[in-house]
Short mmCIF file of C-alpha atoms in Angstrom, two decimals:
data_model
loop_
_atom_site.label_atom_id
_atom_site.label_comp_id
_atom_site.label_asym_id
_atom_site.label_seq_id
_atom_site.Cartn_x
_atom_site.Cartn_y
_atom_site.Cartn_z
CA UNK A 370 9.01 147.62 62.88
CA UNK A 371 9.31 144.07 61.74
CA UNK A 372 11.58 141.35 63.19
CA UNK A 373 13.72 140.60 60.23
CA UNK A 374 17.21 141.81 60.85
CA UNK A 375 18.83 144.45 58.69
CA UNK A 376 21.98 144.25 59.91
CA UNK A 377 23.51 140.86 61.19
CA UNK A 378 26.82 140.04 62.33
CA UNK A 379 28.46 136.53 63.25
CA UNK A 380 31.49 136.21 64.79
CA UNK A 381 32.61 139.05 63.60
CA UNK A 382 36.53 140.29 64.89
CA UNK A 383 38.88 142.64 63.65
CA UNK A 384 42.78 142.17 64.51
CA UNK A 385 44.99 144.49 64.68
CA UNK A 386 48.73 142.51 65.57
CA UNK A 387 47.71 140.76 68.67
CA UNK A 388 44.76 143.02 69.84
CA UNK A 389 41.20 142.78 68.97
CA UNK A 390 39.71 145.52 67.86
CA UNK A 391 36.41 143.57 67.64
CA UNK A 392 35.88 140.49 68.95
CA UNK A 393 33.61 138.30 67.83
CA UNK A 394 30.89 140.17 67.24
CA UNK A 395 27.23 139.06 67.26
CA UNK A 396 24.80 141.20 66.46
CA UNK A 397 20.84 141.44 64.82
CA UNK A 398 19.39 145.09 64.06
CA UNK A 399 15.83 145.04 63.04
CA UNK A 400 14.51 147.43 60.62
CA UNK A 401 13.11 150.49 61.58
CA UNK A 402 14.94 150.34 65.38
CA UNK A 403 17.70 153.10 66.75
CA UNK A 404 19.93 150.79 67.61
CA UNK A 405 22.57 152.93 70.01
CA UNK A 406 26.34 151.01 70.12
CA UNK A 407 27.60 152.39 73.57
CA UNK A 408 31.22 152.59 74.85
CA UNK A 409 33.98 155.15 75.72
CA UNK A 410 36.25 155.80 73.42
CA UNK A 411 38.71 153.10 72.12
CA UNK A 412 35.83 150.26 72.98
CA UNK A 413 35.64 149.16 69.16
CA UNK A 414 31.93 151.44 68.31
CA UNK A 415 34.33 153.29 65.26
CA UNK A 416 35.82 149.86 64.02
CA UNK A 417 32.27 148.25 64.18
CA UNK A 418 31.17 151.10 61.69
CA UNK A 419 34.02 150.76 59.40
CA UNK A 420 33.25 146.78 58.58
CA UNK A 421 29.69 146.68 58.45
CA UNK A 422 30.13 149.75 55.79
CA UNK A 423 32.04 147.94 54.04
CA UNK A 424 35.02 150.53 54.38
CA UNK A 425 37.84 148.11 56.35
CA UNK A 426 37.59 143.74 55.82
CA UNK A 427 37.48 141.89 58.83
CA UNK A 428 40.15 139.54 60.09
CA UNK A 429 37.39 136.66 60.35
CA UNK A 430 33.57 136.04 60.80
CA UNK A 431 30.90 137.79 58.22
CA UNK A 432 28.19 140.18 58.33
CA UNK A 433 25.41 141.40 56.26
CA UNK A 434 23.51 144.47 55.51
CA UNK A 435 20.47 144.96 54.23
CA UNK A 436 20.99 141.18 52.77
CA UNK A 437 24.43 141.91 51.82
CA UNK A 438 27.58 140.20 52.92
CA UNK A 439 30.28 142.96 53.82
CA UNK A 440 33.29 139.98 52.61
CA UNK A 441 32.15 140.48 49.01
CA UNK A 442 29.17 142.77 48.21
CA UNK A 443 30.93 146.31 49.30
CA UNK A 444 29.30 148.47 46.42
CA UNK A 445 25.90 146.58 46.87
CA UNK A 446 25.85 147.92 50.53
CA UNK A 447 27.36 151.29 50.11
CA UNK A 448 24.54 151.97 47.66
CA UNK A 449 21.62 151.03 50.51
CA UNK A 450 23.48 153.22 53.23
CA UNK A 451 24.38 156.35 54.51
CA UNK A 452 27.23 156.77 56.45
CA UNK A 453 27.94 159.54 58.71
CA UNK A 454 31.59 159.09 60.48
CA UNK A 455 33.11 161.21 62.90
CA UNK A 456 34.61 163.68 60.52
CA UNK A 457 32.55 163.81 57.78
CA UNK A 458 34.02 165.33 54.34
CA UNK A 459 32.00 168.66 54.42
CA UNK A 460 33.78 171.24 52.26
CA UNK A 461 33.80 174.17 54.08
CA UNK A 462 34.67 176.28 51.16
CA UNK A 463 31.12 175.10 49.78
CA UNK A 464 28.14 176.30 50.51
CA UNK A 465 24.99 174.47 52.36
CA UNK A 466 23.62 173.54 48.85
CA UNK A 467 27.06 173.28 47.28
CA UNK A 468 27.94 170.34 49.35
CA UNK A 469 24.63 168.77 49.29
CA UNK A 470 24.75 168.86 45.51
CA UNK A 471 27.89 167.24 45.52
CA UNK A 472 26.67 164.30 47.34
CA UNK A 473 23.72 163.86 44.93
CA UNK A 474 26.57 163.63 42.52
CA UNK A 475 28.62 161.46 44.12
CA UNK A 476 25.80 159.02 44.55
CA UNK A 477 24.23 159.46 40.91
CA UNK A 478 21.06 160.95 42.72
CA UNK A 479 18.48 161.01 39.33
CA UNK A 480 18.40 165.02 38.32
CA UNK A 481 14.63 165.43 38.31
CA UNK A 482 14.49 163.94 41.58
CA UNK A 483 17.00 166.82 42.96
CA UNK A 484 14.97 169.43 43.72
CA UNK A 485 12.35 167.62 45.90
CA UNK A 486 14.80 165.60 47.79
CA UNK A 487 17.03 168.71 48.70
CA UNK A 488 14.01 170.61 49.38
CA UNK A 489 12.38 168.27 52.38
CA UNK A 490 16.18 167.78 53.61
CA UNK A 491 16.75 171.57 53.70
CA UNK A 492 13.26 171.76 55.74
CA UNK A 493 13.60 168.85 57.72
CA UNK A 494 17.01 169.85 59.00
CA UNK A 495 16.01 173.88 59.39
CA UNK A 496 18.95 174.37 57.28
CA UNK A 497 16.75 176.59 54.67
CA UNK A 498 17.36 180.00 55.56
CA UNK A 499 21.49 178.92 55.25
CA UNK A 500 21.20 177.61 51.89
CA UNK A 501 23.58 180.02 50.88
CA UNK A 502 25.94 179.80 53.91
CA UNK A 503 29.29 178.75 53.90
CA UNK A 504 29.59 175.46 55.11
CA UNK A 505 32.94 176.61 57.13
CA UNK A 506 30.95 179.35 58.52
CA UNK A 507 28.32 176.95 59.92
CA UNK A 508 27.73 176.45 64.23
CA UNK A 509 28.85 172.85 65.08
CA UNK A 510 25.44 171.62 65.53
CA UNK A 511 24.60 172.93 62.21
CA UNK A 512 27.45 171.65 60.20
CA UNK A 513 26.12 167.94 61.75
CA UNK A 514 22.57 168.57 60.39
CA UNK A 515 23.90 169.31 56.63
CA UNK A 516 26.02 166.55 57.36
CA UNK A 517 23.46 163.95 58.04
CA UNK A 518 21.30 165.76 54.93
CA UNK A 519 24.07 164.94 52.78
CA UNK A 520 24.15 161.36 54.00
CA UNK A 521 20.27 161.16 53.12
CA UNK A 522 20.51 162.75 49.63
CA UNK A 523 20.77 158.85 48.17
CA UNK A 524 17.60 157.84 50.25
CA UNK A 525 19.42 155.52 52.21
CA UNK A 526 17.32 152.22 54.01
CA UNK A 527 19.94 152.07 56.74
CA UNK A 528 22.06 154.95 58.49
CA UNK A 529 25.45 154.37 60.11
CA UNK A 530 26.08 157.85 62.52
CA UNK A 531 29.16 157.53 64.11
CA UNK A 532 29.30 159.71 67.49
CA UNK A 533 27.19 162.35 65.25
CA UNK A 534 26.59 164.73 68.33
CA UNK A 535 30.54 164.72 69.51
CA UNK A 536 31.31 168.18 71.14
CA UNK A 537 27.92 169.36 69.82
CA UNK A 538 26.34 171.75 72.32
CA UNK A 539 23.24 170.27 73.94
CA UNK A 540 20.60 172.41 72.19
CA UNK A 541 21.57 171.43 68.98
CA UNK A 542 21.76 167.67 70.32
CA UNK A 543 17.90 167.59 71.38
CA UNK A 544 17.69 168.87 68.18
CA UNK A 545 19.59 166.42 66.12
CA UNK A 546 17.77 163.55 68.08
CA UNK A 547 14.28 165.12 67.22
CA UNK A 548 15.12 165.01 63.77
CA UNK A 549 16.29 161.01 64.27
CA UNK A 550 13.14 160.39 65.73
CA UNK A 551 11.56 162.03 62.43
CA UNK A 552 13.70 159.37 60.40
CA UNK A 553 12.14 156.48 62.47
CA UNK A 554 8.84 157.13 61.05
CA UNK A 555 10.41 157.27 57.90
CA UNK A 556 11.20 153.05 58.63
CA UNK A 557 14.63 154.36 58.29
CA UNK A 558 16.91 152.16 60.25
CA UNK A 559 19.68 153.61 62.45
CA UNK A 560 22.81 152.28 63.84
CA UNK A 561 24.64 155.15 66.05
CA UNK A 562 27.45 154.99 68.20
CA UNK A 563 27.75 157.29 71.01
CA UNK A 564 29.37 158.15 74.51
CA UNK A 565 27.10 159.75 75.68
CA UNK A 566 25.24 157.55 78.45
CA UNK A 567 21.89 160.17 78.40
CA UNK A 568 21.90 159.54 74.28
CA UNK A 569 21.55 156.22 75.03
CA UNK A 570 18.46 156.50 76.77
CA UNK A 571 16.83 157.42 73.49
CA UNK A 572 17.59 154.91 71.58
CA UNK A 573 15.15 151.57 71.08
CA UNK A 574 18.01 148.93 71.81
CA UNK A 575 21.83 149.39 73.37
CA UNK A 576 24.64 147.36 73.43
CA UNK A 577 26.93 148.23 76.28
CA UNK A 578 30.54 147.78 74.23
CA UNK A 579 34.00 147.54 75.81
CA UNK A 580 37.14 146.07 74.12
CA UNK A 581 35.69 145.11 71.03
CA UNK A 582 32.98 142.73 72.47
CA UNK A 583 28.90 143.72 73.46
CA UNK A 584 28.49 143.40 77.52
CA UNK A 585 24.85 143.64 77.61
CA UNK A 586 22.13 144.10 74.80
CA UNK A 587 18.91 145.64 75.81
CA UNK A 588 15.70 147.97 75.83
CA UNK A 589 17.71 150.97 78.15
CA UNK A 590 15.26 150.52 80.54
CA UNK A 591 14.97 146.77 80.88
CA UNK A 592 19.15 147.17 81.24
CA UNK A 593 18.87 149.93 83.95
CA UNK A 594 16.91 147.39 86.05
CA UNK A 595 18.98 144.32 85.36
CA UNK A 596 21.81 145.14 87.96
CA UNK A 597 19.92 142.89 90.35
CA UNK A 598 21.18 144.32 93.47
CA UNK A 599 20.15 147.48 96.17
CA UNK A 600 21.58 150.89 94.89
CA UNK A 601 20.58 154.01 97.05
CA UNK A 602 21.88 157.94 96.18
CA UNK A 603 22.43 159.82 99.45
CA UNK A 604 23.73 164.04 98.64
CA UNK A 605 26.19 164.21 102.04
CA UNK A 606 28.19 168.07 102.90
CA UNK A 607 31.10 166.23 101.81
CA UNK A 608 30.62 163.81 99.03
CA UNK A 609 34.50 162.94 98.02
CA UNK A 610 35.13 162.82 102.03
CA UNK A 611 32.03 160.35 102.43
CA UNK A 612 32.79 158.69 99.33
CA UNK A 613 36.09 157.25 100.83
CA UNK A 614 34.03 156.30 103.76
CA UNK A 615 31.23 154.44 102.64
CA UNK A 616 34.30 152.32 100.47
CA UNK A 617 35.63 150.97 102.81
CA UNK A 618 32.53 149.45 104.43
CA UNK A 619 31.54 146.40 104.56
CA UNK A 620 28.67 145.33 102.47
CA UNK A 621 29.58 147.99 100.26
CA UNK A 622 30.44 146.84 96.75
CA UNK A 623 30.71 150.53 94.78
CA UNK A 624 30.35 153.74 95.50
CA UNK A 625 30.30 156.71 92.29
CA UNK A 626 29.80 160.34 92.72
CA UNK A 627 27.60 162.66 90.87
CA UNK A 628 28.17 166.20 91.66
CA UNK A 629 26.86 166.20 95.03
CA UNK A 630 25.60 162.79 95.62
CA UNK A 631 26.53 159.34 95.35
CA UNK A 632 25.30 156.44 94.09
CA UNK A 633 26.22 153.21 96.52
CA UNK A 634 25.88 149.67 95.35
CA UNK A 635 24.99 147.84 98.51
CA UNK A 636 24.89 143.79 99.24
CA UNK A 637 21.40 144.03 100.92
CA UNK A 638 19.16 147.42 101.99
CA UNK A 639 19.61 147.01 105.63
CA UNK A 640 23.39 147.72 105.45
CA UNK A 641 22.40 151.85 104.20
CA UNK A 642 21.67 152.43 107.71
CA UNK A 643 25.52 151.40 108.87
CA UNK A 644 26.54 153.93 105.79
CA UNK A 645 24.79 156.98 107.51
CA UNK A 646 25.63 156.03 110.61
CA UNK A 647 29.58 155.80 109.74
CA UNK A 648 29.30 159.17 107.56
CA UNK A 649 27.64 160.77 110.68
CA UNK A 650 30.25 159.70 113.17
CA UNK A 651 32.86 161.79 110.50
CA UNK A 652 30.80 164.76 111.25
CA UNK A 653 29.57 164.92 107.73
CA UNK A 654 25.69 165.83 107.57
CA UNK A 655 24.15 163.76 104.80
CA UNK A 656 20.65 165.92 103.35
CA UNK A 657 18.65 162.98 102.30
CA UNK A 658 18.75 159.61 101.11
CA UNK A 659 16.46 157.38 98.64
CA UNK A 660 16.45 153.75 96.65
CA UNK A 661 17.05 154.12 92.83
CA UNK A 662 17.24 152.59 89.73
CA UNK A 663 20.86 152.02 88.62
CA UNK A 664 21.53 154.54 85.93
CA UNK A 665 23.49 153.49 82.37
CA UNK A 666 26.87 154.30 83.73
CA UNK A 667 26.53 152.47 87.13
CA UNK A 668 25.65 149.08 84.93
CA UNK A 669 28.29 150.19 82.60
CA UNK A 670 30.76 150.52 85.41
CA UNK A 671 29.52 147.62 87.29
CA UNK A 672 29.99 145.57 84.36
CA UNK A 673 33.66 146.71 83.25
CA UNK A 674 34.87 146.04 86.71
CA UNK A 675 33.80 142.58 86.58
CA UNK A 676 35.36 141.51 83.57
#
């Protein structure tokens, strides 16, 4: 992986009326990273897609891919790229190799290159023994991996997945990711928007993004410790009863629940020991207690709260 940036954005901002669907935007992707744009939905990840493919102008600010400015050199990136968005135009009335001959059509893929490129796609997505398969008749998780082989028939340098593993089951997610991972080796640079806090994890570099603007921009680990401040999980009989408890402490800045347990953002360590002790007094047991490591969605929360 070098330093050079693929993908570079300044001041980048997307209007729509009086909202901002992106908001000054500054961003630097380096080839050869997963580079993992993080946000619920509505938080701008889908609009941030659209412009730096070209697909939508923005409202002010440039950017440029692979050395191309998205204000005036559309085809010239489209040509370098592969672009997965959230419903991408399979034809389910196609078969596997159907559609992934069409897209070596629609991107003038040389003929006597064909067969070799649709043969290491068909492996490298497991997608052989379907060939033949109706696209419509394809599992969700498979319909994404012809979907991202049809997006690589061109040889793309960079990939733009939008929320590729969306109500994918998580089998065929681990699965999807192994084959990313495959890509990175490939010096394949990826740009993919997600939800999913856990997919995150995965990736080289996150931005946290919420209303159209990046929070925090980080290794996932190096972001998981930057909180700054004592968070401790305890698993209590009654974690929505002790939940409203340990709120209304002092000391106390959040409190989140997790199935069971809950993660509590605390002012200083020594205050934990008032939390048990006011849980107890409700005659609710608590099973254990420990220090952690803020997860994603605790700095994500943390963060949205504050603005």
């Amino acid at each position: 992986m070098t330093d050079a940036p693929v993908i570079r954005t300044a001041g980048l901002t997307k209007l729509f009326g009086g909202t901002a669907a992106v908001d000054h935007l500054n961003l630097e992707i380096r080839k050869g990273e997963i580079y993992g744009l993080v946000g619920p939905d509505g938080s701008g990840k889908t609009m941030v897609m659209r412009l730096l493919t070209a697909i939508l102008a923005p409202t002010s600010g440039d950017a440029w891919v692979a050395g191309h400015s998205i204000l005036n050199e559309g085809e010239s990136i489209k040509a370098r790229i592969g672009y997965m968005s959230q419903r991408f135009g399979l034809y389910e009335e196609l078969s596997v190799m159907e559609n992934i001959l069409f897209y070596a059509d629609l991107y003038d893929v040389p003929a006597k290159e064909r067969p070799e490129r649709i043969q290491r796609l068909l492996s490298f997505s497991n997608l052989t023994p379907f060939k033949e398969r109706l696209a419509g008749r394809l599992s969700g998780g498979m319909k994404q991996k012809l979907g991202l082989a049809c997006a690589l028939i061109h040889t793309p340098e960079i990939l733009f997945l939008d929320e590729p593993t969306n109500g994918v089951d998580p089998v065929s997610r681990r699965d999807f990711w192994k084959i990313l991972y495959d890509l990175l080796k490939q010096d394949i640079t990826i740009l993919i928007s997600t939800s999913y806090l856990d997919e995150a994890e995965r990736c080289t570099r996150i931005g946290l993004i919420y209303q159209g603007r990046i929070l925090i921009e980080d290794d996932p680990s190096i972001i998981r410790r930057s909180l700054g401040i004592p968070m401790v999980e305890i698993w209590p009989e009654d974690a929505r009863r002790a939940m409203e408890i340990a709120g209304t402490l002092p000391g106390v800045q959040r409190v989140s629940i997790y199935g069971d347990r809950l993660h509590i953002t605390l002012e200083s360590k020594e205050i934990l020991g008032r939390v048990l002790e006011e849980i107890g007094k409700n005659h609710i047991a608590v099973k254990g207690s420990r220090e952690i490591v803020p997860s994603l969605e605790d700095i994500f929360i943390s963060m949205v709260e504050s603005q």
